Every structure is written in C-alpha cells, then in structure tokens.
C-alpha cells in the first residue's frame, strides 16, 4: 500500500492482493479445522462403537445423568410429568418422560396387538424391508381409531399425547393425519447364556446424515415402556453417551431434526435396544413424520423416503 502512493488503481490492486491473501489463509485454516473436526468425530464414533458391547452387557448400569429436569403439563389431562433432558442440541434431542403411558393404555395396545404379532423387519436399503438378525423382536401395527378419541379411547388418547409432546418440543404443528400406526413391539429373554438374544443393534430411525430433511420421512420417535425385563433391555445412544434403563410407564422421546433449519441429526440419536436376557420387554413406539397428510400418508413413501408412485414411474423408464 505504501508503494502505491496516491494512485487509486495501484491502491485498489494492492487491496485486491491483500484480500486474496487473507482469503487463502482463512480457507487453509478452515480446511485444517474441518479435517480436525472430522477426525475427532471418527475417533468419538469409534470409541462409542467399542463401548457399546460393554454398556449393553452391564446389567447393573443405571440411566445416565440428565442435563436438567423440567416439568411438562399436558393441556388435555392436566397431569404434570417430570422430563429428564438427556441431550439438547438443535437437531438432536433425547428426553426421558416419567409416567407417560398408563397401565390401561398398555393393556389396550397389548390386546389389539395380540392377533397381529409378527416378526419385525428392517429397511433393506433399496426402498423395502426384510428380516434381519440385527433386529430380533415381534411387532404389530395398530391403527388409531380417531373417531373414538372423544369417548376416551385409550389408544387414541395415547397417540394424541405423543403428538402433543412432539409439538411441545419442536413446535412443528404435527397432525395425526397420514402418520404411521402405533407399533407394539415385544422382546423375549431366554437366559443369560443365550448367544442370539432378542435385541435391536445400533441404528437410526430416520436419516442421521446432517442433510436436509426429506419430506414425508421420520423426524422423531417416542418409545413407551409397558413391561420391563428382569435383565437387559436398556436403550443406548452410544454417540451421545446416553444410556437409559427402562422404567415401567416412562417414555423416551428423541428427535433428529433441527425444527428451524429442517436439517437432520448427524448420528447423535443413533441407538440400540440392548439384548433382553431374562423376562419380557414390551414397548409401544410411535414414529413421527414431517410432510405427511391424508393425501400423502406414510405408506405412500418407501423406506428411502421416495414416493412409491414416483419410484414405480422411474422403474418403468
């Protein structure tokens, strides 16, 4: 700049060179920082994978300490429920809600599920689903009869409570129209020496890539405990360092979307259903989607989040 003197063109050229120099320095610094962040993330996930085998087999391990505790009062039944905030990030939240599901609601779900129970499946990565040794359980989907909600139907009341809590946390005005059925899931223990116990190995319920949400796909989950096993059956969020010991009547709510940016979690809500060794574990699960309605229900999308009609049209081309 000193050499440029008062020549406007020389001053501008010098300033341009200075800006380019700073930009290169900043870009190099950011690149190194991003590499370090990626490296540390890989190390963290590697350690979490290693520790998974220990946390899931430590039958004496208790629930992780919460970050803080809050109280949620349902606007419908007016009951205050204690909420343990286990993880609180924009796109990754894990809450344990006490006394979320009643015995009457558990009984109603069990009765509705009994004649429909079948072996559970997982997404096959091609838009469909298949049986897998990674998920050993029995399940049954239960459609909610919303016409009975006003008369106090237990299943409708429970499902409504799930959506109310979801909107309380995420404020996305989630409606019941087009959502997935409530799912009754059962795991059975066959003894501590069982080499292939009922369990669900680490997985994400929706996308956990950090990418934008795909309309019509899952973005939150509510798991409600009805029957607690004598040994095992904990829920482990290995990348978040959160471990939850099941308690009858409690629920785990976890969301994997940033409600403002509509971007997905980056793996913190990946979780596993630890092996059940003794007794039974019976849960009710509601997966919550964003972008579904009566005209575009959950089952109009395949497991890749693509409209089935669009996938069929592409297959015909």
Tab-separated table of C-alpha atoms in Angstrom:
chain	number	residue	atom	x	y	z
A	1	UNK	CA	0.000	0.000	0.000
A	2	UNK	CA	2.858	2.375	0.792
A	3	UNK	CA	4.349	1.761	-2.638
A	4	UNK	CA	1.022	2.542	-4.288
A	5	UNK	CA	1.166	6.096	-3.008
A	6	UNK	CA	-1.896	8.066	-4.019
A	7	UNK	CA	-2.550	6.153	-7.246
A	8	UNK	CA	-6.132	4.904	-6.911
A	9	UNK	CA	-5.638	1.994	-9.320
A	10	UNK	CA	-2.496	0.838	-7.521
A	11	UNK	CA	-4.242	1.100	-4.159
A	12	UNK	CA	-7.163	-0.997	-5.437
A	13	UNK	CA	-4.807	-3.607	-6.874
A	14	UNK	CA	-2.928	-3.803	-3.575
A	15	UNK	CA	-6.163	-4.181	-1.659
A	16	UNK	CA	-7.277	-6.968	-4.007
A	17	UNK	CA	-3.992	-8.801	-3.423
A	18	UNK	CA	-4.409	-8.385	0.337
A	19	UNK	CA	-7.964	-9.773	0.246
A	20	UNK	CA	-6.820	-12.783	-1.796
A	21	UNK	CA	-4.008	-13.433	0.652
A	22	UNK	CA	-6.364	-13.289	3.643
A	23	UNK	CA	-8.937	-15.487	1.877
A	24	UNK	CA	-6.289	-18.121	1.170
A	25	UNK	CA	-5.167	-18.054	4.798
A	26	UNK	CA	-8.701	-18.304	6.129
A	27	UNK	CA	-9.571	-21.090	3.682
A	28	UNK	CA	-6.491	-23.075	4.725
A	29	UNK	CA	-7.305	-22.571	8.403
A	30	UNK	CA	-10.934	-23.643	7.925
A	31	UNK	CA	-9.860	-26.660	5.911
A	32	UNK	CA	-7.488	-27.789	8.664
A	33	UNK	CA	-10.182	-27.163	11.294
A	34	UNK	CA	-12.732	-29.208	9.339
A	35	UNK	CA	-10.258	-32.049	8.963
A	36	UNK	CA	-9.613	-31.997	12.710
A	37	UNK	CA	-13.351	-31.979	13.484
A	38	UNK	CA	-13.934	-34.910	11.121
A	39	UNK	CA	-11.019	-36.791	12.660
A	40	UNK	CA	-12.289	-36.250	16.208
A	41	UNK	CA	-15.824	-37.265	15.171
A	42	UNK	CA	-14.490	-40.508	13.720
A	43	UNK	CA	-12.494	-41.171	16.883
A	44	UNK	CA	-15.563	-40.485	19.041
A	45	UNK	CA	-17.755	-42.804	16.972
A	46	UNK	CA	-15.082	-45.496	17.017
A	47	UNK	CA	-14.861	-45.317	20.805
A	48	UNK	CA	-18.661	-45.366	21.080
A	49	UNK	CA	-18.807	-48.480	18.917
A	50	UNK	CA	-16.208	-50.142	21.110
A	51	UNK	CA	-18.039	-49.196	24.321
A	52	UNK	CA	-21.423	-50.395	23.010
A	53	UNK	CA	-20.588	-54.008	23.874
A	54	UNK	CA	-19.761	-53.021	27.452
A	55	UNK	CA	-22.665	-50.683	28.168
A	56	UNK	CA	-25.247	-53.117	26.764
A	57	UNK	CA	-23.927	-56.063	28.789
A	58	UNK	CA	-23.505	-54.144	32.054
A	59	UNK	CA	-26.821	-55.186	33.579
A	60	UNK	CA	-26.206	-53.017	36.660
A	61	UNK	CA	-25.690	-49.817	34.678
A	62	UNK	CA	-28.236	-47.155	35.554
A	63	UNK	CA	-29.656	-44.326	33.453
A	64	UNK	CA	-27.193	-41.551	32.596
A	65	UNK	CA	-27.402	-38.269	34.495
A	66	UNK	CA	-29.633	-35.681	32.873
A	67	UNK	CA	-28.504	-32.228	31.796
A	68	UNK	CA	-31.502	-30.742	33.599
A	69	UNK	CA	-35.049	-31.630	34.603
A	70	UNK	CA	-38.240	-29.919	33.555
A	71	UNK	CA	-41.996	-30.416	34.001
A	72	UNK	CA	-44.452	-30.853	31.144
A	73	UNK	CA	-48.150	-30.401	31.815
A	74	UNK	CA	-50.402	-31.906	29.178
A	75	UNK	CA	-53.105	-29.480	28.106
A	76	UNK	CA	-55.540	-32.394	27.873
A	77	UNK	CA	-55.223	-34.447	31.054
A	78	UNK	CA	-53.575	-31.589	33.022
A	79	UNK	CA	-51.109	-34.028	34.600
A	80	UNK	CA	-47.610	-32.731	35.376
A	81	UNK	CA	-44.911	-35.097	34.103
A	82	UNK	CA	-41.249	-34.864	35.001
A	83	UNK	CA	-38.944	-34.676	31.997
A	84	UNK	CA	-35.240	-35.512	32.130
A	85	UNK	CA	-33.364	-33.666	29.376
A	86	UNK	CA	-30.550	-36.042	28.376
A	87	UNK	CA	-29.374	-34.340	25.171
A	88	UNK	CA	-30.307	-30.905	23.884
A	89	UNK	CA	-28.851	-29.948	20.528
A	90	UNK	CA	-30.681	-28.168	17.680
A	91	UNK	CA	-31.035	-31.349	15.574
A	92	UNK	CA	-30.626	-33.952	18.319
A	93	UNK	CA	-32.773	-34.151	21.437
A	94	UNK	CA	-33.257	-37.008	23.914
A	95	UNK	CA	-35.841	-36.747	26.718
A	96	UNK	CA	-36.998	-39.265	29.313
A	97	UNK	CA	-40.608	-38.529	30.314
A	98	UNK	CA	-41.924	-40.098	33.510
A	99	UNK	CA	-45.386	-41.687	33.725
A	100	UNK	CA	-46.159	-41.079	30.068
A	101	UNK	CA	-48.169	-44.246	29.385
A	102	UNK	CA	-50.755	-45.752	31.749
A	103	UNK	CA	-51.424	-49.421	32.507
A	104	UNK	CA	-54.830	-49.140	30.806
A	105	UNK	CA	-53.166	-47.828	27.654
A	106	UNK	CA	-50.578	-50.627	27.760
A	107	UNK	CA	-53.350	-53.194	28.172
A	108	UNK	CA	-55.336	-51.739	25.270
A	109	UNK	CA	-52.288	-51.881	22.995
A	110	UNK	CA	-51.433	-55.449	24.047
A	111	UNK	CA	-54.988	-56.635	23.394
A	112	UNK	CA	-55.091	-55.002	19.960
A	113	UNK	CA	-51.643	-56.354	19.041
A	114	UNK	CA	-52.044	-59.973	20.155
A	115	UNK	CA	-53.681	-61.387	16.986
A	116	UNK	CA	-51.395	-59.365	14.693
A	117	UNK	CA	-47.924	-60.033	16.098
A	118	UNK	CA	-45.307	-60.975	13.527
A	119	UNK	CA	-41.547	-60.960	13.209
A	120	UNK	CA	-40.077	-57.448	12.989
A	121	UNK	CA	-38.300	-56.223	9.856
A	122	UNK	CA	-35.731	-53.552	8.979
A	123	UNK	CA	-35.216	-51.326	5.938
A	124	UNK	CA	-33.264	-53.120	3.206
A	125	UNK	CA	-31.589	-50.024	1.727
A	126	UNK	CA	-33.491	-50.452	-1.549
A	127	UNK	CA	-36.807	-48.918	-0.550
A	128	UNK	CA	-38.297	-52.052	1.005
A	129	UNK	CA	-37.784	-54.098	4.176
A	130	UNK	CA	-36.579	-57.558	5.165
A	131	UNK	CA	-35.899	-59.803	8.139
A	132	UNK	CA	-32.528	-59.336	9.806
A	133	UNK	CA	-30.553	-60.816	12.673
A	134	UNK	CA	-29.809	-57.217	13.658
A	135	UNK	CA	-33.403	-56.912	14.868
A	136	UNK	CA	-34.971	-59.763	16.775
A	137	UNK	CA	-38.451	-58.957	18.079
A	138	UNK	CA	-42.160	-59.391	17.429
A	139	UNK	CA	-44.305	-56.444	16.429
A	140	UNK	CA	-47.793	-55.387	15.368
A	141	UNK	CA	-49.006	-52.104	13.921
A	142	UNK	CA	-52.164	-50.696	15.489
A	143	UNK	CA	-54.281	-48.185	13.588
A	144	UNK	CA	-55.702	-45.425	15.748
A	145	UNK	CA	-59.478	-45.068	15.561
A	146	UNK	CA	-59.690	-41.300	15.905
A	147	UNK	CA	-63.481	-41.386	15.856
A	148	UNK	CA	-63.280	-42.854	19.384
A	149	UNK	CA	-60.992	-40.157	20.796
A	150	UNK	CA	-63.853	-38.054	22.162
A	151	UNK	CA	-65.240	-41.057	24.055
A	152	UNK	CA	-61.910	-41.627	25.820
A	153	UNK	CA	-60.444	-44.480	23.748
A	154	UNK	CA	-57.141	-45.395	25.408
A	155	UNK	CA	-55.173	-45.871	22.190
A	156	UNK	CA	-56.369	-42.587	20.673
A	157	UNK	CA	-55.612	-40.718	23.912
A	158	UNK	CA	-52.101	-42.149	23.962
A	159	UNK	CA	-51.354	-41.276	20.351
A	160	UNK	CA	-52.673	-37.744	20.830
A	161	UNK	CA	-50.376	-37.327	23.835
A	162	UNK	CA	-47.404	-38.282	21.652
A	163	UNK	CA	-48.238	-35.598	19.090
A	164	UNK	CA	-48.892	-33.025	21.813
A	165	UNK	CA	-45.475	-33.670	23.329
A	166	UNK	CA	-43.787	-33.590	19.918
A	167	UNK	CA	-45.308	-30.186	19.199
A	168	UNK	CA	-44.365	-29.010	22.681
A	169	UNK	CA	-40.706	-29.768	21.915
A	170	UNK	CA	-40.426	-28.982	18.196
A	171	UNK	CA	-43.352	-26.593	17.515
A	172	UNK	CA	-43.898	-28.028	14.015
A	173	UNK	CA	-47.699	-28.327	14.237
A	174	UNK	CA	-47.616	-32.077	13.685
A	175	UNK	CA	-51.047	-33.566	12.971
A	176	UNK	CA	-52.221	-37.166	13.170
A	177	UNK	CA	-53.276	-37.322	9.523
A	178	UNK	CA	-51.111	-39.664	7.459
A	179	UNK	CA	-48.853	-40.691	10.347
A	180	UNK	CA	-47.621	-44.236	10.966
A	181	UNK	CA	-49.576	-46.677	13.074
A	182	UNK	CA	-48.689	-47.100	16.724
A	183	UNK	CA	-46.370	-50.104	16.984
A	184	UNK	CA	-46.462	-52.722	19.721
A	185	UNK	CA	-43.026	-54.377	19.981
A	186	UNK	CA	-42.107	-57.330	22.169
A	187	UNK	CA	-38.727	-58.818	23.082
A	188	UNK	CA	-38.348	-62.096	24.983
A	189	UNK	CA	-35.465	-63.193	27.195
A	190	UNK	CA	-34.181	-66.772	27.039
A	191	UNK	CA	-31.469	-66.685	29.694
A	192	UNK	CA	-28.078	-65.070	30.194
A	193	UNK	CA	-26.358	-67.764	28.130
A	194	UNK	CA	-28.427	-67.044	25.028
A	195	UNK	CA	-25.966	-66.384	22.188
A	196	UNK	CA	-28.589	-64.726	19.979
A	197	UNK	CA	-30.872	-62.743	22.321
A	198	UNK	CA	-33.729	-60.509	21.221
A	199	UNK	CA	-32.279	-57.073	20.551
A	200	UNK	CA	-32.010	-54.238	18.032
A	201	UNK	CA	-28.449	-53.318	17.094
A	202	UNK	CA	-27.381	-49.646	16.612
A	203	UNK	CA	-29.461	-47.839	14.009
A	204	UNK	CA	-31.084	-44.509	13.188
A	205	UNK	CA	-34.876	-44.283	12.946
A	206	UNK	CA	-34.594	-41.608	10.251
A	207	UNK	CA	-31.748	-40.058	8.310
A	208	UNK	CA	-28.764	-39.217	10.517
A	209	UNK	CA	-26.594	-37.665	7.837
A	210	UNK	CA	-26.832	-33.976	8.735
A	211	UNK	CA	-28.501	-33.358	5.360
A	212	UNK	CA	-31.829	-31.573	4.730
A	213	UNK	CA	-34.974	-33.459	5.775
A	214	UNK	CA	-36.763	-35.340	3.001
A	215	UNK	CA	-40.491	-34.567	3.027
A	216	UNK	CA	-42.606	-37.407	4.335
A	217	UNK	CA	-39.868	-39.121	6.333
A	218	UNK	CA	-39.388	-39.644	10.061
A	219	UNK	CA	-38.007	-36.933	12.279
A	220	UNK	CA	-38.867	-38.026	15.852
A	221	UNK	CA	-39.623	-41.140	17.895
A	222	UNK	CA	-41.457	-41.898	21.125
A	223	UNK	CA	-40.698	-45.226	22.864
A	224	UNK	CA	-43.003	-46.103	25.780
A	225	UNK	CA	-42.268	-48.864	28.299
A	226	UNK	CA	-45.095	-51.212	29.289
A	227	UNK	CA	-43.345	-54.353	30.541
A	228	UNK	CA	-39.799	-54.270	31.921
A	229	UNK	CA	-37.460	-57.275	31.658
A	230	UNK	CA	-35.671	-58.661	34.688
A	231	UNK	CA	-32.308	-58.472	32.920
A	232	UNK	CA	-31.307	-56.332	29.958
A	233	UNK	CA	-33.435	-54.348	27.564
A	234	UNK	CA	-31.836	-50.943	28.115
A	235	UNK	CA	-31.743	-48.295	25.378
A	236	UNK	CA	-28.311	-46.981	24.458
A	237	UNK	CA	-27.463	-43.856	22.450
A	238	UNK	CA	-23.789	-44.630	22.015
A	239	UNK	CA	-22.731	-41.497	20.097
A	240	UNK	CA	-24.416	-39.212	22.616
A	241	UNK	CA	-23.122	-41.043	25.690
A	242	UNK	CA	-26.704	-41.538	26.893
A	243	UNK	CA	-27.884	-44.817	28.420
A	244	UNK	CA	-31.466	-45.353	29.593
A	245	UNK	CA	-32.587	-48.118	31.938
A	246	UNK	CA	-36.255	-48.871	31.231
A	247	UNK	CA	-38.837	-47.928	33.836
A	248	UNK	CA	-42.447	-49.039	33.578
A	249	UNK	CA	-44.692	-46.223	32.346
A	250	UNK	CA	-41.816	-43.986	31.276
A	251	UNK	CA	-41.066	-42.932	27.711
A	252	UNK	CA	-38.052	-41.853	25.702
A	253	UNK	CA	-38.663	-39.072	23.205
A	254	UNK	CA	-35.902	-38.312	20.740
A	255	UNK	CA	-35.967	-36.011	17.741
A	256	UNK	CA	-33.466	-35.961	14.910
A	257	UNK	CA	-34.311	-32.766	13.074
A	258	UNK	CA	-33.486	-29.102	13.556
A	259	UNK	CA	-37.001	-27.605	13.535
A	260	UNK	CA	-35.735	-24.242	12.291
A	261	UNK	CA	-33.262	-25.310	9.606
A	262	UNK	CA	-35.013	-28.631	8.815
A	263	UNK	CA	-31.671	-30.425	8.703
A	264	UNK	CA	-31.167	-33.854	10.199
A	265	UNK	CA	-29.179	-35.167	13.132
A	266	UNK	CA	-25.595	-36.238	12.467
A	267	UNK	CA	-25.644	-39.512	14.381
A	268	UNK	CA	-26.236	-38.474	17.996
A	269	UNK	CA	-29.636	-40.217	18.098
A	270	UNK	CA	-28.326	-43.483	16.679
A	271	UNK	CA	-29.448	-46.007	19.280
A	272	UNK	CA	-29.773	-49.667	20.142
A	273	UNK	CA	-32.214	-51.834	22.027
A	274	UNK	CA	-29.806	-53.776	24.237
A	275	UNK	CA	-30.266	-57.567	24.499
A	276	UNK	CA	-33.077	-58.901	26.674
A	277	UNK	CA	-31.746	-61.827	28.714
A	278	UNK	CA	-34.482	-62.569	31.222
A	279	UNK	CA	-38.162	-61.687	31.245
A	280	UNK	CA	-40.113	-59.727	28.646
A	281	UNK	CA	-39.765	-56.219	27.281
A	282	UNK	CA	-42.936	-54.769	25.807
A	283	UNK	CA	-42.892	-51.283	24.356
A	284	UNK	CA	-45.150	-49.045	22.328
A	285	UNK	CA	-43.428	-46.978	19.665
A	286	UNK	CA	-44.663	-44.055	17.613
A	287	UNK	CA	-42.521	-42.814	14.754
A	288	UNK	CA	-43.421	-39.246	13.811
A	289	UNK	CA	-43.076	-37.889	10.287
A	290	UNK	CA	-42.967	-34.406	8.784
A	291	UNK	CA	-44.675	-33.793	5.459
A	292	UNK	CA	-47.423	-36.417	5.576
A	293	UNK	CA	-51.175	-35.841	5.466
A	294	UNK	CA	-54.366	-37.574	4.389
A	295	UNK	CA	-53.416	-37.244	0.722
A	296	UNK	CA	-49.790	-38.271	1.293
A	297	UNK	CA	-49.810	-40.886	4.086
A	298	UNK	CA	-46.701	-42.529	5.490
A	299	UNK	CA	-47.080	-45.690	3.427
A	300	UNK	CA	-47.083	-43.723	0.165
A	301	UNK	CA	-43.322	-43.350	0.744
A	302	UNK	CA	-40.826	-46.210	0.526
A	303	UNK	CA	-38.114	-46.740	3.144
A	304	UNK	CA	-35.767	-44.454	1.174
A	305	UNK	CA	-38.216	-41.567	1.566
A	306	UNK	CA	-39.280	-41.624	-2.093
A	307	UNK	CA	-42.935	-41.549	-3.121
A	308	UNK	CA	-43.802	-45.069	-4.249
A	309	UNK	CA	-45.625	-43.723	-7.305
A	310	UNK	CA	-42.510	-41.834	-8.377
A	311	UNK	CA	-40.269	-44.848	-7.761
A	312	UNK	CA	-42.588	-47.032	-9.849
A	313	UNK	CA	-42.595	-44.499	-12.700
A	314	UNK	CA	-38.775	-44.378	-12.691
A	315	UNK	CA	-38.611	-48.182	-12.679
A	316	UNK	CA	-40.780	-48.292	-15.810
A	317	UNK	CA	-38.488	-45.938	-17.730
